[in-house]
PDB file of C-alpha atoms in Angstrom:
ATOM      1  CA  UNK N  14     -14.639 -17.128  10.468  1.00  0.00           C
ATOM      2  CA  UNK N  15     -13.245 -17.447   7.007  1.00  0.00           C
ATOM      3  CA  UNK N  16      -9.956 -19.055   6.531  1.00  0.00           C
ATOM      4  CA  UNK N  17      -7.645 -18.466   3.304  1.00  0.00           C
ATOM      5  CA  UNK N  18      -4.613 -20.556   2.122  1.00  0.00           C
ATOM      6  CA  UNK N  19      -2.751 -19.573  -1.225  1.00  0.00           C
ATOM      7  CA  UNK N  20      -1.119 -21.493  -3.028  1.00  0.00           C
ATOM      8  CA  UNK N  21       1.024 -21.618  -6.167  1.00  0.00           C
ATOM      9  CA  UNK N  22       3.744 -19.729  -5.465  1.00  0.00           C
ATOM     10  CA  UNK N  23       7.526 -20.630  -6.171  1.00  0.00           C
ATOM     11  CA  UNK N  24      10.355 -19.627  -8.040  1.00  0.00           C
ATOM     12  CA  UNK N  25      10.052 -18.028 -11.351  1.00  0.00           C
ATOM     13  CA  UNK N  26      12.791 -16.444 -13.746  1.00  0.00           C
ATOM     14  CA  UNK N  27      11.922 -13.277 -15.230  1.00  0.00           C
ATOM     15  CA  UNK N  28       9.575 -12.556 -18.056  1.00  0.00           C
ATOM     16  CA  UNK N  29       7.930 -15.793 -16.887  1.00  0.00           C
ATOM     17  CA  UNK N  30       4.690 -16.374 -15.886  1.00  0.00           C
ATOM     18  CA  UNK N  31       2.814 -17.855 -12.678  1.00  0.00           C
ATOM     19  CA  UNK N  32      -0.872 -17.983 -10.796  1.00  0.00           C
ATOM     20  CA  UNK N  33      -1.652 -17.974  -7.302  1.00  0.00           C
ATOM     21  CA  UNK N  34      -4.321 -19.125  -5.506  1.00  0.00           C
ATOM     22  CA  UNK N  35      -6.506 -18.700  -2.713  1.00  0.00           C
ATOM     23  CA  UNK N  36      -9.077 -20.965  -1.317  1.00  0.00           C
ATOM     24  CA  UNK N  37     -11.477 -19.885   1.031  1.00  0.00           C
ATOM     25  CA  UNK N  38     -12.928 -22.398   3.493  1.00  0.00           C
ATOM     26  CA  UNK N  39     -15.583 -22.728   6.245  1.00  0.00           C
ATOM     27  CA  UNK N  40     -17.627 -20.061   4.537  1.00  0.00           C
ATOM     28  CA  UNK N  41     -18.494 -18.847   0.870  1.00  0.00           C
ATOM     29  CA  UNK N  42     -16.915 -15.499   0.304  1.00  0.00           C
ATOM     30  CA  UNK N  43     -18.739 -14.875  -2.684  1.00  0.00           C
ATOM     31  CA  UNK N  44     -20.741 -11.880  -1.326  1.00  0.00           C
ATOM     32  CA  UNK N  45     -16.698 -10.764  -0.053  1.00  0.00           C
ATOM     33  CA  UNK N  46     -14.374  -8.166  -1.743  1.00  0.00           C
ATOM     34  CA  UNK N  47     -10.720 -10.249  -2.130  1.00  0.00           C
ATOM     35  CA  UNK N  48      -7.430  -8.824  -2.691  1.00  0.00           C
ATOM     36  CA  UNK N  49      -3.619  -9.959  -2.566  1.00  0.00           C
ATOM     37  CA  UNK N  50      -0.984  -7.743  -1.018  1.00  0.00           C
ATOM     38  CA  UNK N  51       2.667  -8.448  -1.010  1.00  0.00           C
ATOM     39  CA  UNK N  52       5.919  -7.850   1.196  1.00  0.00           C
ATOM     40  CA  UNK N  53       9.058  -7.469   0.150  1.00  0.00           C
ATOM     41  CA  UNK N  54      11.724  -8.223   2.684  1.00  0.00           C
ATOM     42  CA  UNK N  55      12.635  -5.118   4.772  1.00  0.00           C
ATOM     43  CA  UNK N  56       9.293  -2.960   2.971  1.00  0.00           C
ATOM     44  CA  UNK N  57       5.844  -2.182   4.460  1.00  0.00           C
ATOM     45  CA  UNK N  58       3.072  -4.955   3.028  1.00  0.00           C
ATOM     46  CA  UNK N  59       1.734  -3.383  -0.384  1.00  0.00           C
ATOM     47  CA  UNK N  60      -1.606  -4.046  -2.148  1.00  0.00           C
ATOM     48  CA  UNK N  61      -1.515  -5.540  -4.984  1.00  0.00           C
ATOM     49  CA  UNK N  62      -4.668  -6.293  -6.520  1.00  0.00           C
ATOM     50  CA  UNK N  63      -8.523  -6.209  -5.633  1.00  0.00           C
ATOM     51  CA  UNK N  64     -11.785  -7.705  -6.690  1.00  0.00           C
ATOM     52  CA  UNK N  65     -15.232  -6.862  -4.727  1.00  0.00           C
ATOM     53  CA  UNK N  66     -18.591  -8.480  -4.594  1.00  0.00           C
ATOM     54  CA  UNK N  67     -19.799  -7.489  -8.283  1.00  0.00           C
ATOM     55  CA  UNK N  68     -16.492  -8.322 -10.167  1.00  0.00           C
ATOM     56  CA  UNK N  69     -15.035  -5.017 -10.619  1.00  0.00           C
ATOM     57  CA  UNK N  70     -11.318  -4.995 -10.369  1.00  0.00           C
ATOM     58  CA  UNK N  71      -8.297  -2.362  -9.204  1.00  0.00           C
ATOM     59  CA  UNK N  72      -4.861  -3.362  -9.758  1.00  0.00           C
ATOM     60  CA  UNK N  73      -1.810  -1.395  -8.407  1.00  0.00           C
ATOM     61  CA  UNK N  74       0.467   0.662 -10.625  1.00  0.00           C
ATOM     62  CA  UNK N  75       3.347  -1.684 -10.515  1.00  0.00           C
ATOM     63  CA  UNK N  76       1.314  -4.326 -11.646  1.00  0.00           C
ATOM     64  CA  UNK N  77      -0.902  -3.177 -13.904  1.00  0.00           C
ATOM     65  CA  UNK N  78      -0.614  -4.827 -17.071  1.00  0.00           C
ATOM     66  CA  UNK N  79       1.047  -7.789 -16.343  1.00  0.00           C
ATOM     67  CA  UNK N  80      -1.053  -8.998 -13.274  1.00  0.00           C
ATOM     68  CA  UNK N  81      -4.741  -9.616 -13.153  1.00  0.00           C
ATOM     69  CA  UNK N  82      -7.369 -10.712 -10.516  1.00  0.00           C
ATOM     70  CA  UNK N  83     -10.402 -13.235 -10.663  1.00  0.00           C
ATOM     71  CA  UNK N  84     -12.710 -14.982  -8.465  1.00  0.00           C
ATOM     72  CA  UNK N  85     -15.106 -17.972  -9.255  1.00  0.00           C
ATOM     73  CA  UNK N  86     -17.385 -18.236  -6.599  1.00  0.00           C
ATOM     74  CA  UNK N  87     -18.307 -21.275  -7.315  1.00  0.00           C
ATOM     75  CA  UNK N  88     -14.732 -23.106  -6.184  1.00  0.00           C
ATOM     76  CA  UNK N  89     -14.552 -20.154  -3.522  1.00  0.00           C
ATOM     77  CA  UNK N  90     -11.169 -19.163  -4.926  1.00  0.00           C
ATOM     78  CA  UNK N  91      -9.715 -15.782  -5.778  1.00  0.00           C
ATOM     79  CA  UNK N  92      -6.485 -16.037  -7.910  1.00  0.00           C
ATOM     80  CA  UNK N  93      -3.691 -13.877  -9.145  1.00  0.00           C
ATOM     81  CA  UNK N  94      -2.042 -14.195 -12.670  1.00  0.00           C
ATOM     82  CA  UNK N  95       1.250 -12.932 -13.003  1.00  0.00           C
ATOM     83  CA  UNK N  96       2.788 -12.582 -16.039  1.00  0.00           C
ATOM     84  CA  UNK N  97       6.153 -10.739 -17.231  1.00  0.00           C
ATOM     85  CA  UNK N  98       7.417 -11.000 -13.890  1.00  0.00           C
ATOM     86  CA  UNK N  99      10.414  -8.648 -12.756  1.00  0.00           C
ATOM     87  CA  UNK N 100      13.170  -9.149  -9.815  1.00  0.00           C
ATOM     88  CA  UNK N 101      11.200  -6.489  -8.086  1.00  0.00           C
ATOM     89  CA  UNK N 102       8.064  -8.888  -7.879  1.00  0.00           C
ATOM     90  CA  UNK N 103       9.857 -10.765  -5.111  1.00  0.00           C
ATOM     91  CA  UNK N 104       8.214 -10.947  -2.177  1.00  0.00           C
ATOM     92  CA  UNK N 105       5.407 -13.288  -0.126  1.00  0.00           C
ATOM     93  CA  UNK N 106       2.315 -12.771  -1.627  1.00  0.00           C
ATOM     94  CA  UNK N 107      -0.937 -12.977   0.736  1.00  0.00           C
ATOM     95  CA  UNK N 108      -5.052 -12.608   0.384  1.00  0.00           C
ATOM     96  CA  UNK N 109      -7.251 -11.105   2.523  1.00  0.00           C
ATOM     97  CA  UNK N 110     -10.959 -10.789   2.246  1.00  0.00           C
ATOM     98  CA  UNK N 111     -13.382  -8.094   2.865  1.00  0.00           C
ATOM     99  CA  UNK N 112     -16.412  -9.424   4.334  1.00  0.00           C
ATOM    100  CA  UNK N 113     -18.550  -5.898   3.461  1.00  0.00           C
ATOM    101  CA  UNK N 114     -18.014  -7.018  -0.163  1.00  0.00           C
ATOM    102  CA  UNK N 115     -15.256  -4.323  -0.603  1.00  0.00           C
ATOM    103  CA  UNK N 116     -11.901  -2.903   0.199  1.00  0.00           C
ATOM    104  CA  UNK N 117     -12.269  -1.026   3.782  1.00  0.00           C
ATOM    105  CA  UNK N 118     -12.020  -3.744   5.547  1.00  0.00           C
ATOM    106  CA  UNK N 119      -9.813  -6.769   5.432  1.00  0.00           C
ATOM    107  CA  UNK N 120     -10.765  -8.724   8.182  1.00  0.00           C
ATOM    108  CA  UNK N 121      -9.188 -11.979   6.860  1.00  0.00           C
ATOM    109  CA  UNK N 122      -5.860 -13.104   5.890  1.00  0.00           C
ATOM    110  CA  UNK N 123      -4.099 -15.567   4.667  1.00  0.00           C
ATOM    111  CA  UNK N 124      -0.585 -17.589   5.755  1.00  0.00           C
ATOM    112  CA  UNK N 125       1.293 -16.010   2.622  1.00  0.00           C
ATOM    113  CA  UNK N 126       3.050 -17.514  -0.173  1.00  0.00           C
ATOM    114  CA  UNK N 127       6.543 -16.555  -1.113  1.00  0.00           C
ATOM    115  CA  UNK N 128       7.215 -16.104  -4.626  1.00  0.00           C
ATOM    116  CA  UNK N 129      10.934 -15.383  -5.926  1.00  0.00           C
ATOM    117  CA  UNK N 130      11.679 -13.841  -9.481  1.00  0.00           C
ATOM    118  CA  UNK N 131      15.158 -15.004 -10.312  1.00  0.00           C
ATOM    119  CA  UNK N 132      17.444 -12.527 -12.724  1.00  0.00           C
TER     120      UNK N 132
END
């Protein structure tokens, strides 16, 4: 089984900027599709962003623009930048990976991070 931990989360003010991280352990995910999701206290968990096996990327309405996803294989780490953050960007942030190299199937997940965008 894969096992994810992010990191990097914290508290931000807005219009700044941070990166999260996810490192994958006990196997390479690099034939996996990755993605972070978020909940917001009191909401339904959300995607947020998703890479798959070849590199190509999707990023969710609310985020587009100001968030972007990346892998590198090679450290077996999928990260989220987040810039020009917003209030409404509160929430904890977790990965999850796909091991069909996709988005169908999240089979893996991580503790979650909570990150906090202060007014």
């Amino acid at each position: 089984q894969v096992q994810l931990v992010e990191s990097g989360g914290g508290l931000v003010q807005a219009g700044g900027s941070l990166r999260l991280s996810c490192l994958a352990s006990r196997r390479t995910v690099r034939g996996y599709g990755l993605a972070w999701f978020r909940q917001a206290p009191g909401k339904e968990r959300e995607f947020v962003a998703g890479i798959n096996w070849k590199g190509d990327t999707a990023t969710a309405d609310s985020v587009k623009g100001r968030f972007s996803i990346s892998r590198d294989n090679a450290k077996n780490t999928v990260y989220l930048q987040m810039n020009n953050m917003k209030p409404e960007d509160t929430a904890v942030y977790y990965c999850a990976a796909d091991s069909r190299g996709g988005f169908s199937d999240m089979t893996y997940w991580g503790q979650g991070t909570q990150v906090t965008v202060s007014s």
